Amino acid sequence: LARAAGVSPSTVSIVMGGKSEERKIPMITQTKVLTAARELGYRSNVAAKRLRTQMTESLEIAVFWASDFRAPMMVRFLRGLQEEILDSKKRCEIVIHTYQNNMLKESILALGIYNAAIICNASADDLDFLEQNKFHVPIVLYNRHSDKFCTVNVDDNRMGTLPAEIFVAREHSRAVILTSDSYFPGMDIRVESFLRTATGAGIQVQQVHQENSMAGGYEGGKRICNLQPFPDCIFSMSDAMSIGALRAFSEAGLHVPENLELISIGNGDREIEEYASTSISVVHLPMEDMAKACFRMTQELLSGSIEPPYSVELPIVYRARESCGDFPDRQ
Amino acid sequence: LARAAGVSPSTVSIVMGGKSEERKIPMITQTKVLTAARELGYRSNVAAKRLRTQMTESLEIAVFWASDFRAPMMVRFLRGLQEEILDSKKRCEIVIHTYQNNMLKESILALGIYNAAIICNASADDLDFLEQNKFHVPIVLYNRHSDKFCTVNVDDNRMGTLPAEIFVAREHSRAVILTSDSYFPGMDIRVESFLRTATGAGIQVQQVHQENSMAGGYEGGKRICNLQPFPDCIFSMSDAMSIGALRAFSEAGLHVPENLELISIGNGDREIEEYASTSISVVHLPMEDMAKACFRMTQELLSGSIEPPYSVELPIVYRARESCGDFPDRQ
DNA sequence: CTGAAAGCGCTAACAG
DNA sequence: CTGTTAGCGCTTTCAG
């Protein structure tokens, strides 16, 4: 350590701790220590410091989040998480690890150094990796299924059938699904269950694939304008795509909901849904509540009151706004 | 520890580490340890674990972020930060601490256990608190001024004068500032320098105060519709307020930019600015770049290549989109 | 199969 | 004013 680099063990600690004044260390010693530290590229070891000073009562929870188009959704998740931590009255730090889709394994090396981990946005590959390894830290999976880990979910099937039922009830006959490459199994389920329910009720369904972003939604919207037959309703896989599509429609002189109704997966900020040019009707993804459930689950795992394969599924609701009405009998 | 709670010191470690199989610990001992741990509410100490296993090479940087309407902006900041960390090839964890405006002091107790801290969104009170205390950890302030700490800034004055100059050049004569309660001195500077430049050039300036959110912007927009004299240009203090206002205008049958032009402080996601019902012309706040500068500054502070009162100011640019044109001579 | 012992890097008494 | 010492809670050889 910097101990070899000059004077003594504790003197160093005093100087580096900024307690030079009160302990009356002469300037000369201070500079000796400081320059030595600089030359050795000394970095104090925070783990040792924490251990020694007993700054150890607060839990550390790692949150893994994909650094792609889903990054903005982290805000809602963190909001829920922070709220629940506050409510729980526990001291708890959250450490964010962002990772590339399918690259979870590279980012997760040192899980053991946290009290618990919440893993979000895992792809099928990422899940395989998790299933095949043994971790000795409580792990909660956000919106994924597993028979090895604890998970917090929504009913992806219902997220597809509900909008389909609404379109049926509202007597639409030509739907289009605005979607993107599938990043996780649940997304396919949403698409397929919409497809099944809608076609089962005699609705003709087309699909438009674009990048999951406003830009992608915009391109998708332009493509939808040229679709034959022209659809009378859209199921969009994200708020971002919906906003892009809305803009494309408005440029094309198409009006939502008059010319076609739109229901989106409500995975964006509530304000953005409400203050879009046409406020967006959504199948609401309760991310804040899911985050809370994730946190609670880590605590239960830590206390041993639940055991690993354990799942919670949160109910989903439809929020009718301008872009699509409600079931006719509720209006 | 759980050591008293049954058998031995290291056996516990083996069992809790999940190495029971390979070390052939009999089931009976395992359960003994496990139940004891449960009853004692045992939580392994991550600091000790890190220290012992030398998982210590990675820096830990605390990021303090206000948990209010600015929460969504954390995404852009984190994006920049992550990118720079990746580029730097250093292992570095970021720990997010959200705090209530004016309550930084409550959240910051244990700064010593990080390698460095980046403090964002500090209010005047928060700054006072920081100035008056001595910390012995490298601290970087995001978008604040201080003669004690290192800071990364934009030219708040220019953020006000630039839109004013554009409005002048575009021959507007009646401006309105859509703003909210001031959360930090820089915001006042933006408003005042706009006011000074605009009134100096003979523009009549009104102000509308609302909450800094889309909802607030919407209410503000409605109020603007009834303003006498009716303005021909708006300077909005955030993308969120702009989006709300845009919606209010469109409901009132007003068109942007035909009836009035709008320039916003570009503090939201780029996509949201581009895909708003009318894409928003902004004085761009380079948050990602500022985050990068913050990270670089922590590293320089750590290596001793810079000393505390040190500032970096990033240039700001105007991005003309639909809601307001550029300087006439650039068009 | 399990216990004893050492030591990670640091800080806080307590003596010099 | 500065050095010595002990020990934070854990894991890891190494002997039983």
XYZ file of C-alpha atoms in Angstrom, chain B residues 77-288:
212
model
C -27.587 10.966 -18.316
C -27.063 7.282 -17.607
C -26.798 6.544 -21.292
C -23.920 8.990 -21.635
C -22.306 7.757 -18.458
C -22.431 4.103 -19.457
C -21.041 4.881 -22.849
C -18.100 6.753 -21.406
C -17.420 4.051 -18.830
C -17.394 1.487 -21.599
C -15.043 3.612 -23.648
C -12.732 4.120 -20.713
C -12.317 0.349 -20.391
C -12.477 0.703 -16.629
C -14.590 -1.532 -14.488
C -16.977 0.760 -12.739
C -20.311 0.320 -11.027
C -22.764 3.096 -10.686
C -24.982 3.306 -7.656
C -28.035 5.465 -8.025
C -29.212 7.453 -5.062
C -32.435 9.277 -5.646
C -33.193 12.090 -3.279
C -35.891 14.648 -2.628
C -35.250 18.184 -3.753
C -33.659 20.151 -0.885
C -33.082 16.945 1.021
C -29.704 15.987 -0.340
C -28.206 16.099 3.118
C -30.374 13.232 4.305
C -29.317 11.008 1.456
C -25.664 11.688 1.411
C -24.557 10.551 4.845
C -22.172 7.879 3.760
C -20.347 9.268 0.790
C -17.049 7.896 2.048
C -17.918 4.432 0.908
C -17.756 5.306 -2.774
C -14.785 6.087 -4.917
C -16.474 9.185 -6.249
C -19.833 10.907 -6.480
C -21.672 12.800 -9.179
C -24.346 15.037 -7.788
C -27.120 16.071 -10.106
C -30.102 18.394 -9.743
C -28.914 20.005 -6.541
C -31.105 22.897 -5.434
C -29.698 26.105 -3.962
C -30.235 24.648 -0.487
C -28.535 21.446 -1.471
C -25.603 23.419 -2.813
C -25.347 25.366 0.413
C -25.226 22.142 2.301
C -22.485 20.826 0.057
C -20.441 24.002 0.254
C -20.615 24.041 4.013
C -19.430 20.519 4.533
C -16.150 18.907 3.806
C -16.183 15.636 1.907
C -13.177 13.526 1.313
C -14.333 11.888 -1.829
C -14.056 13.277 -5.346
C -17.316 15.048 -6.101
C -18.521 16.393 -9.420
C -21.534 18.641 -9.698
C -23.720 18.315 -12.748
C -24.860 21.611 -14.222
C -24.206 23.728 -11.170
C -21.649 26.347 -10.281
C -19.382 26.278 -7.283
C -16.011 27.597 -6.333
C -15.351 24.657 -4.149
C -16.288 21.681 -6.281
C -15.621 20.465 -9.768
C -18.528 21.083 -12.080
C -19.760 20.345 -15.572
C -21.964 23.020 -17.046
C -23.660 24.487 -20.020
C -23.856 28.173 -20.630
C -27.231 28.913 -19.073
C -26.999 32.485 -20.167
C -26.629 31.426 -23.784
C -29.573 29.057 -23.402
C -31.678 32.144 -22.864
C -30.087 34.570 -25.297
C -29.940 32.156 -28.222
C -33.698 31.585 -28.547
C -34.272 35.298 -27.970
C -31.905 36.133 -30.801
C -33.655 33.693 -33.057
C -37.045 35.188 -32.288
C -35.642 38.645 -32.940
C -34.096 37.530 -36.213
C -37.392 35.985 -37.192
C -39.081 39.306 -36.510
C -41.320 38.290 -33.681
C -42.549 40.940 -31.318
C -44.625 39.287 -28.610
C -43.017 36.415 -26.722
C -44.171 34.301 -23.828
C -41.978 32.260 -21.515
C -43.558 29.010 -20.440
C -41.821 28.146 -17.232
C -42.186 26.545 -13.828
C -41.044 27.174 -10.314
C -37.317 27.521 -10.331
C -35.521 24.457 -9.114
C -32.007 25.747 -9.587
C -30.261 29.029 -10.301
C -29.459 28.117 -13.899
C -33.113 28.078 -14.747
C -33.553 31.651 -13.573
C -30.551 32.636 -15.622
C -32.100 31.120 -18.736
C -35.322 33.010 -18.155
C -33.648 36.275 -17.305
C -31.203 36.268 -20.161
C -34.009 35.507 -22.582
C -36.003 38.321 -21.039
C -33.115 40.744 -21.218
C -32.207 39.983 -24.802
C -35.782 39.911 -26.017
C -36.966 43.061 -24.287
C -33.702 44.733 -25.287
C -34.667 44.100 -28.879
C -38.134 45.490 -28.377
C -39.969 42.233 -27.905
C -42.758 42.307 -25.388
C -42.423 39.319 -23.032
C -45.058 37.702 -20.857
C -44.550 34.744 -18.523
C -46.725 31.766 -17.757
C -45.851 29.642 -14.739
C -46.968 26.052 -14.439
C -45.735 22.771 -13.116
C -42.817 21.376 -15.110
C -44.619 18.436 -16.701
C -46.764 17.717 -19.716
C -49.845 18.339 -17.609
C -48.422 21.695 -16.549
C -47.493 22.529 -20.112
C -51.019 21.716 -21.198
C -52.533 24.073 -18.639
C -49.959 26.674 -19.585
C -50.849 26.248 -23.224
C -54.499 26.885 -22.472
C -53.604 30.028 -20.585
C -51.408 31.178 -23.437
C -54.357 30.848 -25.813
C -56.141 33.546 -23.820
C -53.216 35.894 -23.457
C -53.586 39.556 -24.464
C -51.787 40.520 -26.613
C -51.628 37.150 -28.247
C -47.968 36.079 -28.519
C -46.234 35.091 -31.731
C -43.510 33.014 -30.099
C -42.895 30.845 -27.038
C -39.799 29.921 -25.128
C -40.570 26.796 -23.137
C -38.368 25.636 -20.296
C -38.725 21.933 -21.017
C -39.693 19.435 -23.667
C -42.353 18.074 -21.361
C -44.088 21.427 -21.022
C -43.784 21.979 -24.759
C -45.561 18.746 -25.541
C -48.381 19.623 -23.183
C -48.658 23.095 -24.673
C -48.657 21.713 -28.202
C -51.646 19.628 -27.332
C -53.477 22.581 -25.820
C -52.820 24.638 -28.944
C -54.011 21.943 -31.259
C -57.228 21.620 -29.254
C -57.715 25.366 -29.532
C -57.217 25.186 -33.278
C -53.936 27.047 -33.113
C -51.119 25.916 -35.348
C -47.429 25.793 -34.557
C -45.409 27.302 -36.185
C -47.918 29.228 -38.334
C -49.716 31.014 -35.509
C -46.837 31.044 -33.129
C -43.353 29.584 -33.100
C -41.963 27.584 -30.221
C -38.446 26.928 -29.008
C -37.918 24.613 -26.072
C -35.062 23.766 -23.791
C -34.195 20.362 -25.208
C -33.972 18.344 -22.046
C -36.019 15.340 -23.145
C -35.369 12.387 -25.348
C -34.430 13.273 -28.868
C -37.104 10.992 -30.280
C -39.775 12.720 -28.290
C -38.716 16.048 -29.712
C -38.711 14.702 -33.238
C -41.942 12.755 -33.127
C -44.087 15.195 -31.213
C -47.215 16.225 -33.108
C -45.132 19.157 -34.300
C -41.447 18.340 -33.982
C -39.866 20.633 -31.448
C -37.085 23.111 -32.178
C -34.745 23.109 -29.229
C -31.806 24.687 -27.574
C -30.243 21.329 -27.008
C -29.085 20.427 -23.522
C -26.221 17.978 -24.151
C -26.895 15.731 -21.195
C -25.118 12.692 -22.551
